[in-house]
CSV table of C-alpha atoms in Angstrom, one decimal:
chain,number,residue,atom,x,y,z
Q,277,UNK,CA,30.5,-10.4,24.2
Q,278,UNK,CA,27.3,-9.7,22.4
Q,279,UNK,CA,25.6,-13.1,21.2
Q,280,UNK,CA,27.3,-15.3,23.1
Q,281,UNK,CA,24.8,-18.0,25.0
Q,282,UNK,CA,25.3,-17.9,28.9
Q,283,UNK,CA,24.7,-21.2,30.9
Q,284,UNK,CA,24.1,-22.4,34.3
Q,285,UNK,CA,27.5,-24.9,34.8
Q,286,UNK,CA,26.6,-27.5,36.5
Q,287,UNK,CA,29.0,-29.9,38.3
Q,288,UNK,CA,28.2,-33.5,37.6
Q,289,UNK,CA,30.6,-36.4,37.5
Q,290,UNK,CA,30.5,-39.5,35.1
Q,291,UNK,CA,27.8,-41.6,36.0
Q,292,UNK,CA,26.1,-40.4,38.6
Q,293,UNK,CA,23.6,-38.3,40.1
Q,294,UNK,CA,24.2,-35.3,42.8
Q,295,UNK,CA,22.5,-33.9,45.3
Q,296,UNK,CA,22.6,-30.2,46.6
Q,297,UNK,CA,22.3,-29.7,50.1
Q,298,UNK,CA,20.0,-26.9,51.0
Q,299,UNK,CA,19.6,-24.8,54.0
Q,300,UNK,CA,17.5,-26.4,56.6
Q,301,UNK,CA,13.9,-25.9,55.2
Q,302,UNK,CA,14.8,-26.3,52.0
Q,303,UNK,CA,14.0,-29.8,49.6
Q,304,UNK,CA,16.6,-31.5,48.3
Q,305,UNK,CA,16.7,-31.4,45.2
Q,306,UNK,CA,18.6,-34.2,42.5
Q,307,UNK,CA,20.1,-33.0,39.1
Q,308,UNK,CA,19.2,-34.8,36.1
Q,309,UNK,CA,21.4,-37.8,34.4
Q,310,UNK,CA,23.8,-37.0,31.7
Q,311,UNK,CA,21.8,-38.2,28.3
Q,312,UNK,CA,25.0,-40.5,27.7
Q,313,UNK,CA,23.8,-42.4,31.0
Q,314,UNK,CA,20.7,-44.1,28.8
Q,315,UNK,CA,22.7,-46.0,26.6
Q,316,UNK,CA,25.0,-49.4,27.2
Q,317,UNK,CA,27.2,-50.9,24.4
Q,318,UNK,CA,25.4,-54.5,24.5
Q,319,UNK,CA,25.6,-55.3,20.5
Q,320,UNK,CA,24.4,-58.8,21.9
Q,321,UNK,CA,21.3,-57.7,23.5
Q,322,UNK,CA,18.4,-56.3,20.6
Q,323,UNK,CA,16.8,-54.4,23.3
Q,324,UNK,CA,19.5,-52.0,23.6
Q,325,UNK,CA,21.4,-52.2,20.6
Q,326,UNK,CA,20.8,-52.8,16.6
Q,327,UNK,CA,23.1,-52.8,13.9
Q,328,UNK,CA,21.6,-52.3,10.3
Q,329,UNK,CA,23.1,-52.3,7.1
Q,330,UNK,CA,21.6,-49.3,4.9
Q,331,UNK,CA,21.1,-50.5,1.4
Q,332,UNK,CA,21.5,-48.2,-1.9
Q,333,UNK,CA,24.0,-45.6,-0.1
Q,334,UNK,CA,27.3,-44.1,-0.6
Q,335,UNK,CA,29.5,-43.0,1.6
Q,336,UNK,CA,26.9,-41.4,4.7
Q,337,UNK,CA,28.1,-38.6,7.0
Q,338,UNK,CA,25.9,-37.4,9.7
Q,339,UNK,CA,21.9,-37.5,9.9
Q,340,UNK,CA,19.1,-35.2,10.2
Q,341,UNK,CA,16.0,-36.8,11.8
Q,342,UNK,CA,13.0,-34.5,10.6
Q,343,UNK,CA,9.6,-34.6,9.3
Q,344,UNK,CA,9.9,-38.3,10.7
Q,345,UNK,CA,12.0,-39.0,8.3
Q,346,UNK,CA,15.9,-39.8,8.9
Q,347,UNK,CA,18.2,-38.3,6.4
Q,348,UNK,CA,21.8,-38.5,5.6
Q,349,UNK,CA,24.2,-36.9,2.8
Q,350,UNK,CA,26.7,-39.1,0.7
Q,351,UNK,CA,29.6,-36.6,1.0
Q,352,UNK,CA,31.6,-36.8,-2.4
Q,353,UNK,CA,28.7,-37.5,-4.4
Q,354,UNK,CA,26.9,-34.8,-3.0
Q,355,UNK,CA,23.6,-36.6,-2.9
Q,356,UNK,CA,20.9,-36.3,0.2
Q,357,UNK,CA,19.8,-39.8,1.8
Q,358,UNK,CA,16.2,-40.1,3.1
Q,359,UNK,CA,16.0,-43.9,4.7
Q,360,UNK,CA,13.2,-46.3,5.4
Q,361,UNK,CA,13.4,-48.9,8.4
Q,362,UNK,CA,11.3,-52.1,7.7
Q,363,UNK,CA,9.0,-53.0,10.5
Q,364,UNK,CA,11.0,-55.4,11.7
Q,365,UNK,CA,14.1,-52.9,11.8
Q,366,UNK,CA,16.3,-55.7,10.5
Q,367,UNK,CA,17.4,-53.4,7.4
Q,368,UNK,CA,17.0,-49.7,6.0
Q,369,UNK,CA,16.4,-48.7,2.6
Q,370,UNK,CA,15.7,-45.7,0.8
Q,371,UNK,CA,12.9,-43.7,0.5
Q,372,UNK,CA,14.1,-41.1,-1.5
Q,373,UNK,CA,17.3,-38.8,-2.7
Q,374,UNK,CA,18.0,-35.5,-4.0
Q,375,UNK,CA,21.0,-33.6,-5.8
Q,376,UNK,CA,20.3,-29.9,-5.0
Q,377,UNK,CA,21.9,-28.2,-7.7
Q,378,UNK,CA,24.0,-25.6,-7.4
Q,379,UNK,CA,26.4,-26.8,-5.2
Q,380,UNK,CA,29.8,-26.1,-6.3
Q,381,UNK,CA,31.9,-29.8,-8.1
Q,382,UNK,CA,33.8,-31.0,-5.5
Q,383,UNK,CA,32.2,-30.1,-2.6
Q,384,UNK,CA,32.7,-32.7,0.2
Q,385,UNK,CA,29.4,-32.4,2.0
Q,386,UNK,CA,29.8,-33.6,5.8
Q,387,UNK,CA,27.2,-32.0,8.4
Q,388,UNK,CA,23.4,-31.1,8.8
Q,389,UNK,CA,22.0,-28.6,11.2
Q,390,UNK,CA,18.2,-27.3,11.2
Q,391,UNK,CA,17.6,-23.6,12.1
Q,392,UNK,CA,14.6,-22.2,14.1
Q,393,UNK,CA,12.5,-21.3,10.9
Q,394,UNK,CA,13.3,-24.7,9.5
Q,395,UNK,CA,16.1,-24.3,6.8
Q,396,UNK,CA,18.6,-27.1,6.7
Q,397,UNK,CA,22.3,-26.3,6.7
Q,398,UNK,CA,24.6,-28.4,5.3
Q,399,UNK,CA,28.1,-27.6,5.0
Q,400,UNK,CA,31.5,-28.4,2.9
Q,401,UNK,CA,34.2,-29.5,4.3
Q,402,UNK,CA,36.7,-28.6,1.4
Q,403,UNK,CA,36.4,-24.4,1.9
Q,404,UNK,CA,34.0,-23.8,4.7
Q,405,UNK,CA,31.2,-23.3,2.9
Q,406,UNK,CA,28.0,-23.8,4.5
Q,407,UNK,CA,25.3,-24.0,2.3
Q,408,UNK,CA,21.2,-23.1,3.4
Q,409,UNK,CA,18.9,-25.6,1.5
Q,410,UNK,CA,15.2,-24.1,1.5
Q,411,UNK,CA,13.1,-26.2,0.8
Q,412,UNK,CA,14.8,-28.7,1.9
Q,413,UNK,CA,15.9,-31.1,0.2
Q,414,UNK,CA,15.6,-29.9,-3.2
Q,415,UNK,CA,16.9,-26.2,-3.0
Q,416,UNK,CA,20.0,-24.3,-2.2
Q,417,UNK,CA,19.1,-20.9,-1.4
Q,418,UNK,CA,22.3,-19.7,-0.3
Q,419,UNK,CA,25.8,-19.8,0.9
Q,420,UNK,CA,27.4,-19.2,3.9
Q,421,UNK,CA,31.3,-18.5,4.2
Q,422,UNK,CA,32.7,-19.3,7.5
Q,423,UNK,CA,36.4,-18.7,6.8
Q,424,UNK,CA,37.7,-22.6,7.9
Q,425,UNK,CA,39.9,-24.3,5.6
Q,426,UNK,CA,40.1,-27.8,4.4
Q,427,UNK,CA,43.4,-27.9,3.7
Q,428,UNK,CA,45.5,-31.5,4.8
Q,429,UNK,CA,48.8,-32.3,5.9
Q,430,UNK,CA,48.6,-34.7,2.8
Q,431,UNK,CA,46.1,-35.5,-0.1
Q,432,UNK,CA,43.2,-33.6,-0.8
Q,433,UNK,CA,41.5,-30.6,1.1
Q,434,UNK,CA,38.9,-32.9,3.0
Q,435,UNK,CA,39.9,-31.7,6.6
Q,436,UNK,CA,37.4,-29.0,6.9
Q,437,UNK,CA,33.7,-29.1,9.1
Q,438,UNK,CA,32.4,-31.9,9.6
Q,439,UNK,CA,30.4,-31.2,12.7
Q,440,UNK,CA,27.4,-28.7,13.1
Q,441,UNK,CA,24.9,-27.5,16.0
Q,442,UNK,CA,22.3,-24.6,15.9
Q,443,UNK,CA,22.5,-23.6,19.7
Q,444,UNK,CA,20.2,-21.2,21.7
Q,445,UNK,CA,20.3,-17.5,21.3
Q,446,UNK,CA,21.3,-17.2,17.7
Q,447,UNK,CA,24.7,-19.5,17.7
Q,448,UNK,CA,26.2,-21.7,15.5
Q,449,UNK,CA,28.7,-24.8,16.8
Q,450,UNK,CA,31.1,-25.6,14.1
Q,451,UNK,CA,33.7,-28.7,14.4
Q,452,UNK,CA,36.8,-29.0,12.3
Q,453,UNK,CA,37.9,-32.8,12.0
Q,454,UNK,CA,41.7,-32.5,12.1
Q,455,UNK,CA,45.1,-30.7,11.3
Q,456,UNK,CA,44.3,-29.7,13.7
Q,457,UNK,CA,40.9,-30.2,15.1
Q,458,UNK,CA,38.8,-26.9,16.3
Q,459,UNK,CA,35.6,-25.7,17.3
Q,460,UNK,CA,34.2,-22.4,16.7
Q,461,UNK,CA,31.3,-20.3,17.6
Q,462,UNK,CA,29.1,-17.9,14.9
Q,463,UNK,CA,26.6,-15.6,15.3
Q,464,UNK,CA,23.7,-16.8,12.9
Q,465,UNK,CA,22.2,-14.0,10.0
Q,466,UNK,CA,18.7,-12.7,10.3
Q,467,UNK,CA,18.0,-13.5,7.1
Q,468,UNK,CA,19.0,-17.1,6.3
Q,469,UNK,CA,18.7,-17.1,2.6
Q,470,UNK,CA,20.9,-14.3,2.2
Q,471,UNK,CA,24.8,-15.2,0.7
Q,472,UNK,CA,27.2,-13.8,3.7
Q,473,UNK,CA,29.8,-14.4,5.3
Q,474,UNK,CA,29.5,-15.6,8.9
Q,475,UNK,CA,30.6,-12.9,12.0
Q,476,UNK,CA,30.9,-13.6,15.5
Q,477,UNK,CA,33.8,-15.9,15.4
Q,478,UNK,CA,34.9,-17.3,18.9
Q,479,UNK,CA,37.3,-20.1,19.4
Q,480,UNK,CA,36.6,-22.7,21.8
Q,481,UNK,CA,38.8,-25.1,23.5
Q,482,UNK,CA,38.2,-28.3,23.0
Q,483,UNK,CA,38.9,-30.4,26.2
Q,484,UNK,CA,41.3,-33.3,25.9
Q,485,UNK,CA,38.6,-36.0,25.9
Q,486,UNK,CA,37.6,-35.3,22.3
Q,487,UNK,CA,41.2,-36.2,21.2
Q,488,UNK,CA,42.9,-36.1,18.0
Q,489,UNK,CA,39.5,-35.4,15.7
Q,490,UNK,CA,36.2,-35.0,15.9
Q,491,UNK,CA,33.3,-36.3,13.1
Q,492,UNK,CA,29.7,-34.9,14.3
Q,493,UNK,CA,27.9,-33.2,16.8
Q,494,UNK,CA,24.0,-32.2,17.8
Q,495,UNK,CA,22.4,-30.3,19.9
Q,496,UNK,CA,20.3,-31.8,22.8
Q,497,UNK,CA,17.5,-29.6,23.9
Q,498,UNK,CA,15.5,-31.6,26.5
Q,499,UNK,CA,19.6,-31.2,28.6
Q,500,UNK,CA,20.3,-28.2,26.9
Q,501,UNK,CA,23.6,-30.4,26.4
Q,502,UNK,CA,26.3,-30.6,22.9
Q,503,UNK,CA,26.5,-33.8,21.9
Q,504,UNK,CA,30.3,-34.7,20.1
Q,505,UNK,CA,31.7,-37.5,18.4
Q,506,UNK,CA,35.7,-38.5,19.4
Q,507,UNK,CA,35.8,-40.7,16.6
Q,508,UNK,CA,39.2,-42.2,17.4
Q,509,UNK,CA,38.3,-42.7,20.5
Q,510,UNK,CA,34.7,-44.2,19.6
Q,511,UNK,CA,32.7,-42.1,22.4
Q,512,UNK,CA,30.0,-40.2,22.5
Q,513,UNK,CA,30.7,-37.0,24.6
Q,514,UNK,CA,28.5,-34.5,26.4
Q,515,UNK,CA,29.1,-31.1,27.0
Q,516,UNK,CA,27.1,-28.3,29.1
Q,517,UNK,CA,28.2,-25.1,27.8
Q,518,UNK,CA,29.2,-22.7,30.6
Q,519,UNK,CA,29.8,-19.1,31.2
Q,520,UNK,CA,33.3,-17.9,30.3
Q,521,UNK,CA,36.0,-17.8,32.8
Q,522,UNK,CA,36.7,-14.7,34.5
Q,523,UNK,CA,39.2,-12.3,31.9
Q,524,UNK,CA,37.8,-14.5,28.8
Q,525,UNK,CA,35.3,-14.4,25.9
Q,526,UNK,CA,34.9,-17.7,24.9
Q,527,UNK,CA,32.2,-20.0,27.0
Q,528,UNK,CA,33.7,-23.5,28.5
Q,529,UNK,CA,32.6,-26.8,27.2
Q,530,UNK,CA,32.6,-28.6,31.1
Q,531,UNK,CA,32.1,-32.5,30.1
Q,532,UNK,CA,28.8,-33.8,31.9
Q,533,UNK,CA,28.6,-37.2,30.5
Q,534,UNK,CA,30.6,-39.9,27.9
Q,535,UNK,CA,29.0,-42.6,26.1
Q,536,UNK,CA,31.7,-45.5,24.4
Q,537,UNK,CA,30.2,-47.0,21.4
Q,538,UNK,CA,33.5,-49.3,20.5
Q,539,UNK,CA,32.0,-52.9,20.4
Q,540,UNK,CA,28.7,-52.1,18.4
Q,541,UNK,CA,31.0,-50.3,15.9
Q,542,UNK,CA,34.3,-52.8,16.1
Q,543,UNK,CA,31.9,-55.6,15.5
Q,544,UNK,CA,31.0,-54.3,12.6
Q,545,UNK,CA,34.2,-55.7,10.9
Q,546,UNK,CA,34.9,-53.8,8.0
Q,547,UNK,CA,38.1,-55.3,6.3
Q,548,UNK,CA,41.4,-53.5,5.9
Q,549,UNK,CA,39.9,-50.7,7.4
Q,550,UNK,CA,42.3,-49.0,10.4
Q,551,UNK,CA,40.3,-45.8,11.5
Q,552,UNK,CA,37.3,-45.4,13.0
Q,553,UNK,CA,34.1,-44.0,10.8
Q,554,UNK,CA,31.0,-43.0,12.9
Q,555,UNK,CA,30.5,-40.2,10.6
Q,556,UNK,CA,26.6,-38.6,12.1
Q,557,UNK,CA,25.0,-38.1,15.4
Q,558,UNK,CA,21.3,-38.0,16.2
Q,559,UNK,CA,18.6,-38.5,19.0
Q,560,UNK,CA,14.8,-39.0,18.8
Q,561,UNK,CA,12.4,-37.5,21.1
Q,562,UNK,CA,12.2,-40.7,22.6
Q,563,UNK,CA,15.9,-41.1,23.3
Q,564,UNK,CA,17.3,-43.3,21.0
Q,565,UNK,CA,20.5,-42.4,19.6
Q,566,UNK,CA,21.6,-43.0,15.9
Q,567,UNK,CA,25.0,-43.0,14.8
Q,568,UNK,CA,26.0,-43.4,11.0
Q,569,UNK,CA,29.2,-45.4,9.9
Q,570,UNK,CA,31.1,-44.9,6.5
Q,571,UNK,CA,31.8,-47.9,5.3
Q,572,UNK,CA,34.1,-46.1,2.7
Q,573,UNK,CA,33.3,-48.9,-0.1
Q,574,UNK,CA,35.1,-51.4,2.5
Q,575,UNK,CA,33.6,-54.8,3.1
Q,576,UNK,CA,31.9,-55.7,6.2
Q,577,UNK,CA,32.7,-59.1,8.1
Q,578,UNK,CA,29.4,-58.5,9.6
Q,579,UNK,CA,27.1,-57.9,6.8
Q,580,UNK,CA,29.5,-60.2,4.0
Q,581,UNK,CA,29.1,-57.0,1.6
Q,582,UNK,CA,29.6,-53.2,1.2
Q,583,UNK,CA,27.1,-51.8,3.2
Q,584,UNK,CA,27.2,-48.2,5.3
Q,585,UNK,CA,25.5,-49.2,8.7
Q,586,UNK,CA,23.2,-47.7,11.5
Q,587,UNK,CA,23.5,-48.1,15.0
Q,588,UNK,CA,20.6,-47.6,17.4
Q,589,UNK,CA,21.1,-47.2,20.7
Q,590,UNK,CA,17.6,-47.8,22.9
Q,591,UNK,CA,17.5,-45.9,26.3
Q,592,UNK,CA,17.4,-48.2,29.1
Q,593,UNK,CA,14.3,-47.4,31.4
């Protein structure tokens, strides 16, 4: 099918690193590490792992790293994050924030994505809207409609995207949370700016490692790898996307690599507070990977106060 990306599978196994045996004559060669394979879930040791409170923020979900700036968006109050950490990266604060206007009252603003010519999506997790901010962050420029609802088994329609990923050759990743949980494929418009509705649909399957919902995801290009957030089950999953099957359309999401984040965030401690909440996904250019935790305006054991956090995970070399 026209648009969709085709991939080289390869077959690694949790952990470790293969070899391919070649014809006699031949160099052996060794395929690279999953990403997920840099990190360990050491919240004692501040060489690998640092958990920050962020000061002056509501309510974060997911994060954009651009510009060398890391941003975030407070999802009901619609209201775009950018945060400062202090020298000694023993606390972040922020360094600026923006309400674009025109964006619709009610809109439950969950996930970032960057496109090639540098517009920031960010999308709405109430109607499947995705909305194109150019500039960024002060300017919505347009809209995109993507057809997923928000709609809940109970409460409010908040069950919508919350996961986004600009892939190569003109695709779009989108993750719905929950009742039930999905992924889909788009085809991206030539002109970003421009109000449509999004084309190209293909449903993916999500393998059962992702479990019950899913709360971010970002696009690695050094691996060419998806990066996905189980947020119930507190991992960090990797994904090589693969050629479809033989008599199907949609590509494969083959699991390289999983990453478990569970003590950094349990220890945490936020009070009364039964589900999990990394809420946003990012990696540097120097490997470190940022997750974002709502605190949803519970109090932390950790931090004695209502604070959002942000976990840093250092690559180990």
């Amino acid at each position: 099918m026209l648009g969709i990306v085709m991939f080289v599978s390869m077959a690694l196994v949790l952990g470790q690193d293969h070899t391919t045996v070649p014809p006699a004559g031949h160099p052996v060669t060794t395929q690279p590490a999953p990403l997920t394979s840099l990190w360990r879930d050491e919240p004692s040791d501040e060489a690998r792992v640092r958990i920050t409170p962020i000061l002056g923020a509501s309510e974060p979900s997911d994060l954009l790293l651009r510009d060398g700036g890391l941003f975030s968006v407070g999802d009901s109050n619609q209201t775009i994050y950018r945060f400062q950490i202090d020298g000694a990266a023993k606390s972040i604060t922020l360094a600026g924030m923006w309400t674009p206007p025109g964006l619709p009252a009610g809109s439950d603003l969950e996930a970032f994505a960057t496109l090639p010519g540098g517009e920031v999506l960010l999308a709405s997790e109430t109607n499947g809207t995705i909305f194109v901010l150019s500039p960024f962050p002060q300017h919505v420029c347009a809209a995109w409609h993507t057809g997923i609802e928000g709609t809940c088994l109970f409460g409010r329609a908040n069950c919508g995207i919350e996961a986004l990923a600009v892939l190569p050759g003109g695709r779009l990743f989108v993750g719905k949370e929950r009742e039930p949980r999905g992924a889909f494929l788009f085809d991206l418009p030539e002109d970003p700016c421009s109000a449509t509705p999004l084309v190209g649909k293909v449903a993916l399957k999500l393998p059962d490692e992702v479990g019950p919902d899913l709360s971010a995801a970002t696009w690695d290009e050094a691996t060419g790898h998806l990066l996905i957030v189980a947020r119930t089950s507190q991992k960090v999953l990797e994904f090589e996307i693969a050629a479809p099957a033989v008599g199907e359309i949609a590509p494969r999401l083959n699991l390289v690599g999983s990453f478990s984040y569970a003590a950094s965030e349990n220890l945490i401690g936020y009070r009364t507070t039964i589900f999990h909440q990394v809420e946003g996904i990012a990696v540097d250019q120097t490997r470190v990977l940022y997750l974002v935790v709502d605190n949803n305006e519970k109090s932390s054991g950790l931090f004695g106060a209502r604070r959002a956090a942000l976990l840093r995970f250092f690559p180990v070399r």
